[in-house]
Tab-separated table of C-alpha atoms in Angstrom:
chain	number	residue	atom	x	y	z
A	1	MET	CA	146.074	-29.956	2.381
A	2	LYS	CA	143.243	-27.566	3.126
A	3	ALA	CA	145.696	-24.741	3.873
A	4	ALA	CA	147.514	-25.365	0.587
A	5	ALA	CA	144.226	-25.275	-1.322
A	6	MET	CA	143.266	-22.020	0.364
A	7	LEU	CA	146.645	-20.516	-0.449
A	8	LEU	CA	146.374	-21.645	-4.052
A	9	GLY	CA	142.892	-20.137	-4.268
A	10	ALA	CA	144.097	-16.844	-2.824
A	11	VAL	CA	146.951	-16.705	-5.350
A	12	ALA	CA	144.536	-17.439	-8.194
A	13	VAL	CA	142.152	-14.698	-7.058
A	14	ALA	CA	145.014	-12.215	-6.762
A	15	TYR	CA	146.289	-13.168	-10.223
A	16	ILE	CA	142.868	-12.727	-11.818
A	17	ALA	CA	142.376	-9.408	-10.035
A	18	ILE	CA	145.731	-8.068	-11.289
A	19	VAL	CA	145.005	-9.180	-14.852
A	20	LEU	CA	141.487	-7.720	-14.909
A	21	ARG	CA	142.505	-4.446	-13.299
A	22	THR	CA	145.511	-3.995	-15.597
A	23	ALA	CA	143.551	-4.913	-18.734
A	24	TRP	CA	140.746	-2.526	-17.795
A	25	SER	CA	143.229	0.273	-17.072
A	26	LEU	CA	145.034	-0.358	-20.359
A	27	ILE	CA	141.953	0.345	-22.471
A	28	SER	CA	140.116	2.872	-20.262
A	29	PRO	CA	141.066	6.549	-20.731
A	30	ARG	CA	140.567	9.081	-17.921
A	31	ARG	CA	138.072	11.638	-19.218
A	32	ASP	CA	138.917	14.091	-16.437
A	33	TYR	CA	142.691	13.923	-16.950
A	34	SER	CA	144.714	17.089	-16.389
A	35	PRO	CA	148.517	17.200	-16.351
A	36	GLU	CA	150.261	18.251	-13.158
A	37	GLY	CA	150.173	22.022	-12.795
A	38	TYR	CA	147.700	22.379	-15.662
A	39	VAL	CA	146.858	25.924	-16.730
A	40	SER	CA	144.518	26.526	-19.652
A	41	ALA	CA	146.454	27.643	-22.732
A	42	GLN	CA	146.228	31.313	-23.682
A	43	VAL	CA	145.347	30.525	-27.286
A	44	PRO	CA	142.153	31.782	-28.992
A	45	PHE	CA	140.828	28.270	-29.532
A	46	GLU	CA	137.548	27.748	-31.338
A	47	SER	CA	135.652	24.722	-30.040
A	48	VAL	CA	134.868	22.466	-32.985
A	49	ALA	CA	133.332	19.049	-33.520
A	50	PHE	CA	133.829	16.525	-36.282
A	51	LYS	CA	133.018	12.903	-37.027
A	52	SER	CA	135.539	10.094	-36.912
A	53	ARG	CA	135.606	7.668	-39.797
A	54	ILE	CA	133.357	5.354	-37.739
A	55	GLY	CA	130.794	8.151	-37.372
A	56	LEU	CA	131.222	9.110	-33.719
A	57	ARG	CA	131.560	12.705	-32.534
A	58	ARG	CA	135.019	13.988	-31.690
A	59	ALA	CA	135.663	17.191	-29.754
A	60	GLY	CA	138.380	19.501	-31.026
A	61	TRP	CA	139.949	22.929	-30.518
A	62	LEU	CA	141.301	24.937	-33.444
A	63	ALA	CA	143.227	28.209	-33.673
A	64	ILE	CA	144.225	29.569	-37.088
A	65	THR	CA	146.604	32.512	-37.318
A	66	ASP	CA	147.332	34.701	-40.316
A	67	ASP	CA	150.584	34.061	-42.193
A	68	ALA	CA	151.162	30.696	-40.471
A	69	PRO	CA	153.289	28.256	-42.484
A	70	GLY	CA	150.636	25.620	-41.783
A	71	THR	CA	148.590	23.885	-39.097
A	72	ILE	CA	149.971	21.428	-36.552
A	73	VAL	CA	147.530	18.805	-35.245
A	74	LEU	CA	148.597	17.730	-31.752
A	75	CYS	CA	147.588	14.187	-30.750
A	76	HIS	CA	147.557	13.156	-27.104
A	77	GLY	CA	148.657	9.833	-25.652
A	78	VAL	CA	146.755	6.953	-24.122
A	79	TRP	CA	144.778	7.520	-20.881
A	80	THR	CA	144.905	11.315	-21.275
A	81	ASN	CA	143.091	13.933	-23.393
A	82	HIS	CA	143.783	17.137	-25.316
A	83	ARG	CA	144.917	18.936	-22.146
A	84	GLU	CA	148.164	16.965	-22.346
A	85	MET	CA	148.994	18.843	-25.558
A	86	GLU	CA	147.749	22.341	-24.692
A	87	SER	CA	151.074	23.708	-23.433
A	88	ARG	CA	152.833	22.420	-26.561
A	89	ALA	CA	150.091	23.913	-28.738
A	90	GLU	CA	150.475	27.272	-26.975
A	91	ALA	CA	154.258	27.262	-27.472
A	92	LEU	CA	153.919	26.442	-31.169
A	93	TRP	CA	151.178	29.063	-31.566
A	94	ASP	CA	153.579	31.613	-30.072
A	95	ARG	CA	156.068	30.612	-32.763
A	96	GLY	CA	153.606	31.390	-35.522
A	97	PHE	CA	151.826	28.112	-36.281
A	98	SER	CA	148.115	27.426	-36.470
A	99	VAL	CA	147.268	24.596	-34.058
A	100	MET	CA	144.564	22.018	-33.431
A	101	THR	CA	144.040	19.580	-30.587
A	102	PHE	CA	141.268	17.031	-30.120
A	103	ASP	CA	140.168	14.162	-27.894
A	104	PHE	CA	140.521	10.607	-29.155
A	105	GLN	CA	137.643	8.178	-28.690
A	106	GLY	CA	136.635	7.632	-25.089
A	107	SER	CA	138.793	10.565	-23.951
A	108	GLY	CA	137.827	14.024	-22.724
A	109	ASP	CA	134.682	15.248	-24.472
A	110	SER	CA	134.657	12.747	-27.334
A	111	GLU	CA	132.226	9.877	-27.741
A	112	GLY	CA	133.254	6.256	-27.288
A	113	ARG	CA	134.229	4.039	-24.391
A	114	PHE	CA	137.616	2.364	-24.842
A	115	THR	CA	140.994	3.175	-26.305
A	116	THR	CA	142.399	0.705	-28.824
A	117	LEU	CA	146.016	1.980	-28.564
A	118	GLY	CA	145.845	3.418	-32.066
A	119	LEU	CA	143.847	0.933	-34.107
A	120	ARG	CA	140.545	2.833	-34.317
A	121	GLU	CA	142.142	6.145	-33.339
A	122	VAL	CA	143.509	6.380	-36.881
A	123	GLY	CA	139.894	6.986	-37.907
A	124	ASP	CA	139.762	9.893	-35.448
A	125	LEU	CA	142.781	11.600	-37.014
A	126	LEU	CA	141.404	10.955	-40.489
A	127	GLY	CA	138.203	12.662	-39.350
A	128	ALA	CA	140.247	15.656	-38.172
A	129	LEU	CA	141.915	15.820	-41.607
A	130	ASP	CA	138.511	15.681	-43.296
A	131	PHE	CA	137.365	18.575	-41.106
A	132	LEU	CA	140.467	20.685	-41.756
A	133	SER	CA	140.229	20.070	-45.495
A	134	GLU	CA	136.967	22.017	-45.497
A	135	ARG	CA	138.387	25.013	-43.615
A	136	THR	CA	140.142	27.985	-45.191
A	137	GLY	CA	143.532	29.248	-44.064
A	138	VAL	CA	144.722	25.862	-42.800
A	139	GLY	CA	147.685	25.441	-45.155
A	140	PRO	CA	149.889	22.342	-45.037
A	141	ILE	CA	149.084	19.987	-42.151
A	142	GLY	CA	151.670	18.486	-39.828
A	143	VAL	CA	151.150	16.132	-36.896
A	144	LEU	CA	152.838	16.141	-33.487
A	145	GLY	CA	151.900	13.161	-31.321
A	146	ASN	CA	152.800	11.944	-27.847
A	147	SER	CA	153.094	8.197	-27.281
A	148	MET	CA	149.935	6.631	-28.767
A	149	GLY	CA	149.235	9.922	-30.532
A	150	GLY	CA	152.598	9.641	-32.250
A	151	ALA	CA	151.868	6.073	-33.291
A	152	VAL	CA	148.521	7.220	-34.708
A	153	GLY	CA	150.253	10.030	-36.589
A	154	LEU	CA	152.669	7.587	-38.221
A	155	LEU	CA	149.958	5.089	-39.122
A	156	THR	CA	147.705	7.798	-40.551
A	157	ALA	CA	150.411	9.572	-42.544
A	158	ALA	CA	151.358	6.253	-44.157
A	159	ARG	CA	147.887	6.084	-45.714
A	160	ASP	CA	146.979	9.769	-46.196
A	161	SER	CA	149.233	12.205	-48.056
A	162	ARG	CA	147.353	15.208	-46.650
A	163	ILE	CA	149.777	14.955	-43.716
A	164	ALA	CA	152.922	16.818	-44.780
A	165	CYS	CA	155.117	15.596	-41.901
A	166	VAL	CA	155.001	13.768	-38.566
A	167	ALA	CA	156.861	14.416	-35.312
A	168	THR	CA	156.515	12.028	-32.374
A	169	ASP	CA	157.621	11.874	-28.748
A	170	GLY	CA	157.656	8.502	-27.023
A	171	ALA	CA	155.893	6.649	-29.838
A	172	PHE	CA	155.944	2.849	-29.714
A	173	ALA	CA	157.030	0.685	-32.633
A	174	ALA	CA	154.318	-1.934	-32.190
A	175	ALA	CA	151.649	-2.785	-29.620
A	176	ASP	CA	153.170	-6.234	-29.250
A	177	TYR	CA	154.012	-8.350	-26.227
A	178	ASP	CA	157.363	-6.614	-25.661
A	179	PHE	CA	155.592	-3.242	-25.520
A	180	VAL	CA	152.941	-4.542	-23.116
A	181	ALA	CA	155.641	-6.119	-20.931
A	182	HIS	CA	157.660	-2.902	-20.714
A	183	ALA	CA	154.574	-0.755	-20.046
A	184	PHE	CA	153.201	-3.251	-17.508
A	185	HIS	CA	156.424	-3.224	-15.509
A	186	GLY	CA	156.698	0.559	-15.716
A	187	ALA	CA	153.136	1.080	-14.547
A	188	THR	CA	152.957	-1.596	-11.834
A	189	GLY	CA	156.540	-2.498	-10.893
A	190	LEU	CA	155.586	-6.171	-11.228
A	191	THR	CA	157.357	-8.785	-13.326
A	192	PRO	CA	155.361	-8.961	-16.571
A	193	GLY	CA	156.063	-12.597	-17.471
A	194	PRO	CA	153.151	-14.283	-15.678
A	195	PHE	CA	150.674	-11.553	-16.610
A	196	GLN	CA	151.306	-10.033	-20.023
A	197	ASP	CA	149.678	-12.696	-22.226
A	198	ALA	CA	146.528	-12.711	-20.121
A	199	VAL	CA	146.412	-8.891	-19.992
A	200	VAL	CA	146.570	-8.682	-23.793
A	201	VAL	CA	143.859	-11.323	-24.275
A	202	VAL	CA	141.469	-9.712	-21.776
A	203	SER	CA	142.130	-6.214	-23.189
A	204	GLU	CA	141.310	-7.410	-26.685
A	205	LEU	CA	138.129	-9.132	-25.536
A	206	LEU	CA	136.917	-6.018	-23.705
A	207	SER	CA	137.755	-3.525	-26.463
A	208	GLY	CA	136.990	-5.758	-29.434
A	209	ALA	CA	140.310	-4.765	-31.034
A	210	ARG	CA	143.420	-6.741	-31.921
A	211	LEU	CA	146.315	-4.854	-30.375
A	212	ASP	CA	148.893	-6.708	-32.463
A	213	ARG	CA	147.518	-4.953	-35.549
A	214	VAL	CA	148.880	-1.620	-34.274
A	215	ARG	CA	152.346	-1.647	-35.839
A	216	PRO	CA	153.750	1.791	-36.782
A	217	VAL	CA	157.107	0.140	-37.504
A	218	ASP	CA	155.538	-1.602	-40.501
A	219	ALA	CA	153.936	1.605	-41.822
A	220	ILE	CA	156.544	4.299	-41.273
A	221	GLY	CA	158.518	3.504	-44.421
A	222	ALA	CA	155.543	4.553	-46.572
A	223	ILE	CA	155.590	8.140	-45.286
A	224	ALA	CA	158.650	9.173	-47.318
A	225	PRO	CA	159.418	11.482	-49.038
A	226	ARG	CA	157.532	13.389	-46.338
A	227	PRO	CA	159.808	13.897	-43.310
A	228	VAL	CA	159.603	12.234	-39.899
A	229	LEU	CA	161.091	13.431	-36.594
A	230	LEU	CA	161.305	10.924	-33.736
A	231	VAL	CA	161.940	12.097	-30.156
A	232	HIS	CA	162.410	9.731	-27.225
A	233	GLY	CA	163.759	9.879	-23.666
A	234	THR	CA	166.496	7.571	-22.445
A	235	GLU	CA	164.608	6.960	-19.177
A	236	ASP	CA	161.194	6.244	-20.714
A	237	GLU	CA	159.494	3.883	-18.286
A	238	LEU	CA	156.494	3.045	-20.502
A	239	VAL	CA	157.952	2.772	-24.022
A	240	SER	CA	161.510	1.562	-24.447
A	241	ALA	CA	163.919	3.894	-26.238
A	242	ASP	CA	164.700	0.860	-28.417
A	243	ASP	CA	161.318	1.494	-30.070
A	244	ALA	CA	162.588	4.831	-31.379
A	245	GLN	CA	165.623	3.098	-32.853
A	246	ARG	CA	163.391	0.491	-34.517
A	247	LEU	CA	161.176	3.185	-35.996
A	248	HIS	CA	164.151	5.181	-37.223
A	249	GLU	CA	165.683	2.151	-38.907
A	250	ALA	CA	162.374	1.316	-40.610
A	251	ALA	CA	161.766	4.880	-41.841
A	252	ASN	CA	163.032	6.159	-45.159
A	253	ASP	CA	164.711	9.525	-45.664
A	254	PRO	CA	164.162	12.275	-44.756
A	255	LYS	CA	164.151	11.270	-41.104
A	256	ASP	CA	165.669	12.446	-37.829
A	257	LEU	CA	166.048	10.903	-34.384
A	258	TRP	CA	166.624	12.853	-31.164
A	259	ILE	CA	167.277	10.810	-28.026
A	260	VAL	CA	166.938	13.044	-24.971
A	261	PRO	CA	169.182	12.103	-22.009
A	262	GLY	CA	167.356	11.795	-18.715
A	263	ALA	CA	163.851	12.238	-20.135
A	264	ARG	CA	161.106	9.909	-18.975
A	265	HIS	CA	157.950	9.208	-20.984
A	266	VAL	CA	157.082	12.288	-23.136
A	267	GLU	CA	159.124	14.523	-20.810
A	268	SER	CA	161.382	16.005	-23.497
A	269	PHE	CA	159.268	19.156	-23.778
A	270	GLN	CA	159.491	19.751	-20.029
A	271	ILE	CA	163.222	19.184	-19.501
A	272	GLN	CA	164.595	20.506	-22.830
A	273	ARG	CA	161.899	23.037	-23.669
A	274	GLU	CA	163.854	25.503	-25.836
A	275	GLU	CA	165.747	22.882	-27.799
A	276	TYR	CA	162.534	20.890	-28.206
A	277	LEU	CA	160.710	23.918	-29.616
A	278	ASP	CA	163.651	24.951	-31.784
A	279	ARG	CA	163.800	21.487	-33.320
A	280	MET	CA	160.037	21.367	-33.810
A	281	GLU	CA	159.939	24.804	-35.412
A	282	ARG	CA	162.746	23.973	-37.841
A	283	PHE	CA	161.150	20.637	-38.665
A	284	PHE	CA	157.634	21.916	-39.318
A	285	ARG	CA	158.699	25.078	-41.151
A	286	GLY	CA	161.003	23.066	-43.388
A	287	ALA	CA	158.358	20.462	-44.161
A	288	MET	CA	155.601	23.023	-44.747
A	289	ALA	CA	157.656	25.359	-46.937
């Protein structure tokens, strides 16, 4: 009897530890994140700062080039920072676009503590739009977002027509239990069933944000007639490729979906670089014309 009680106690402690650690990791960005093989982009970035819609400072980097068709704002994913998007920004700069990157709340050099998987990050992108609206030479504004950054781009464009177009890679359709289950299994290798409800509840308590309110699939239809481009890898371990299909079905024309064989989460740029850039250039030039 005593041995059974001890075993039960050990299982309970292990369960609580897994839930707490996963919930904390889910909402805690890594300020010092750098992608593998990171090299600082050779772009003449100007360091800028702006306020999010909740009044906190956000760090950004802006490069405006003469005769650009417009400016692309690159939005990083969860747990990372602007460095994730630097190589993409450099490649698009080389193709003639003005570019801007920035750190979402709690990431990199921006103020804040937790990520909310897109809920409050919409206010960060709105703050970036406010900042760009006061600059000269910006032109039409497009958004390219990875994962959470793509979800934020969709949610923001649905409510602000200053965004001329949105391209995403690995964006999720909704921060619901299916998303948490898929991401939990991809990140830990554990079966999500016994954990996912508790992880969501603890994450929401710690961050003070309702994750189930982050639903790009419900907003994407309002972006039309501005175009949307959705990119997703078939082997995405964090966000199911089914999410891209759901988003595409919910979007109104003009819209495009590119499913990249063999690509894991936001890997399309790495494994299909030239086609990725060709598609992005055609998309943004067409939308900004």
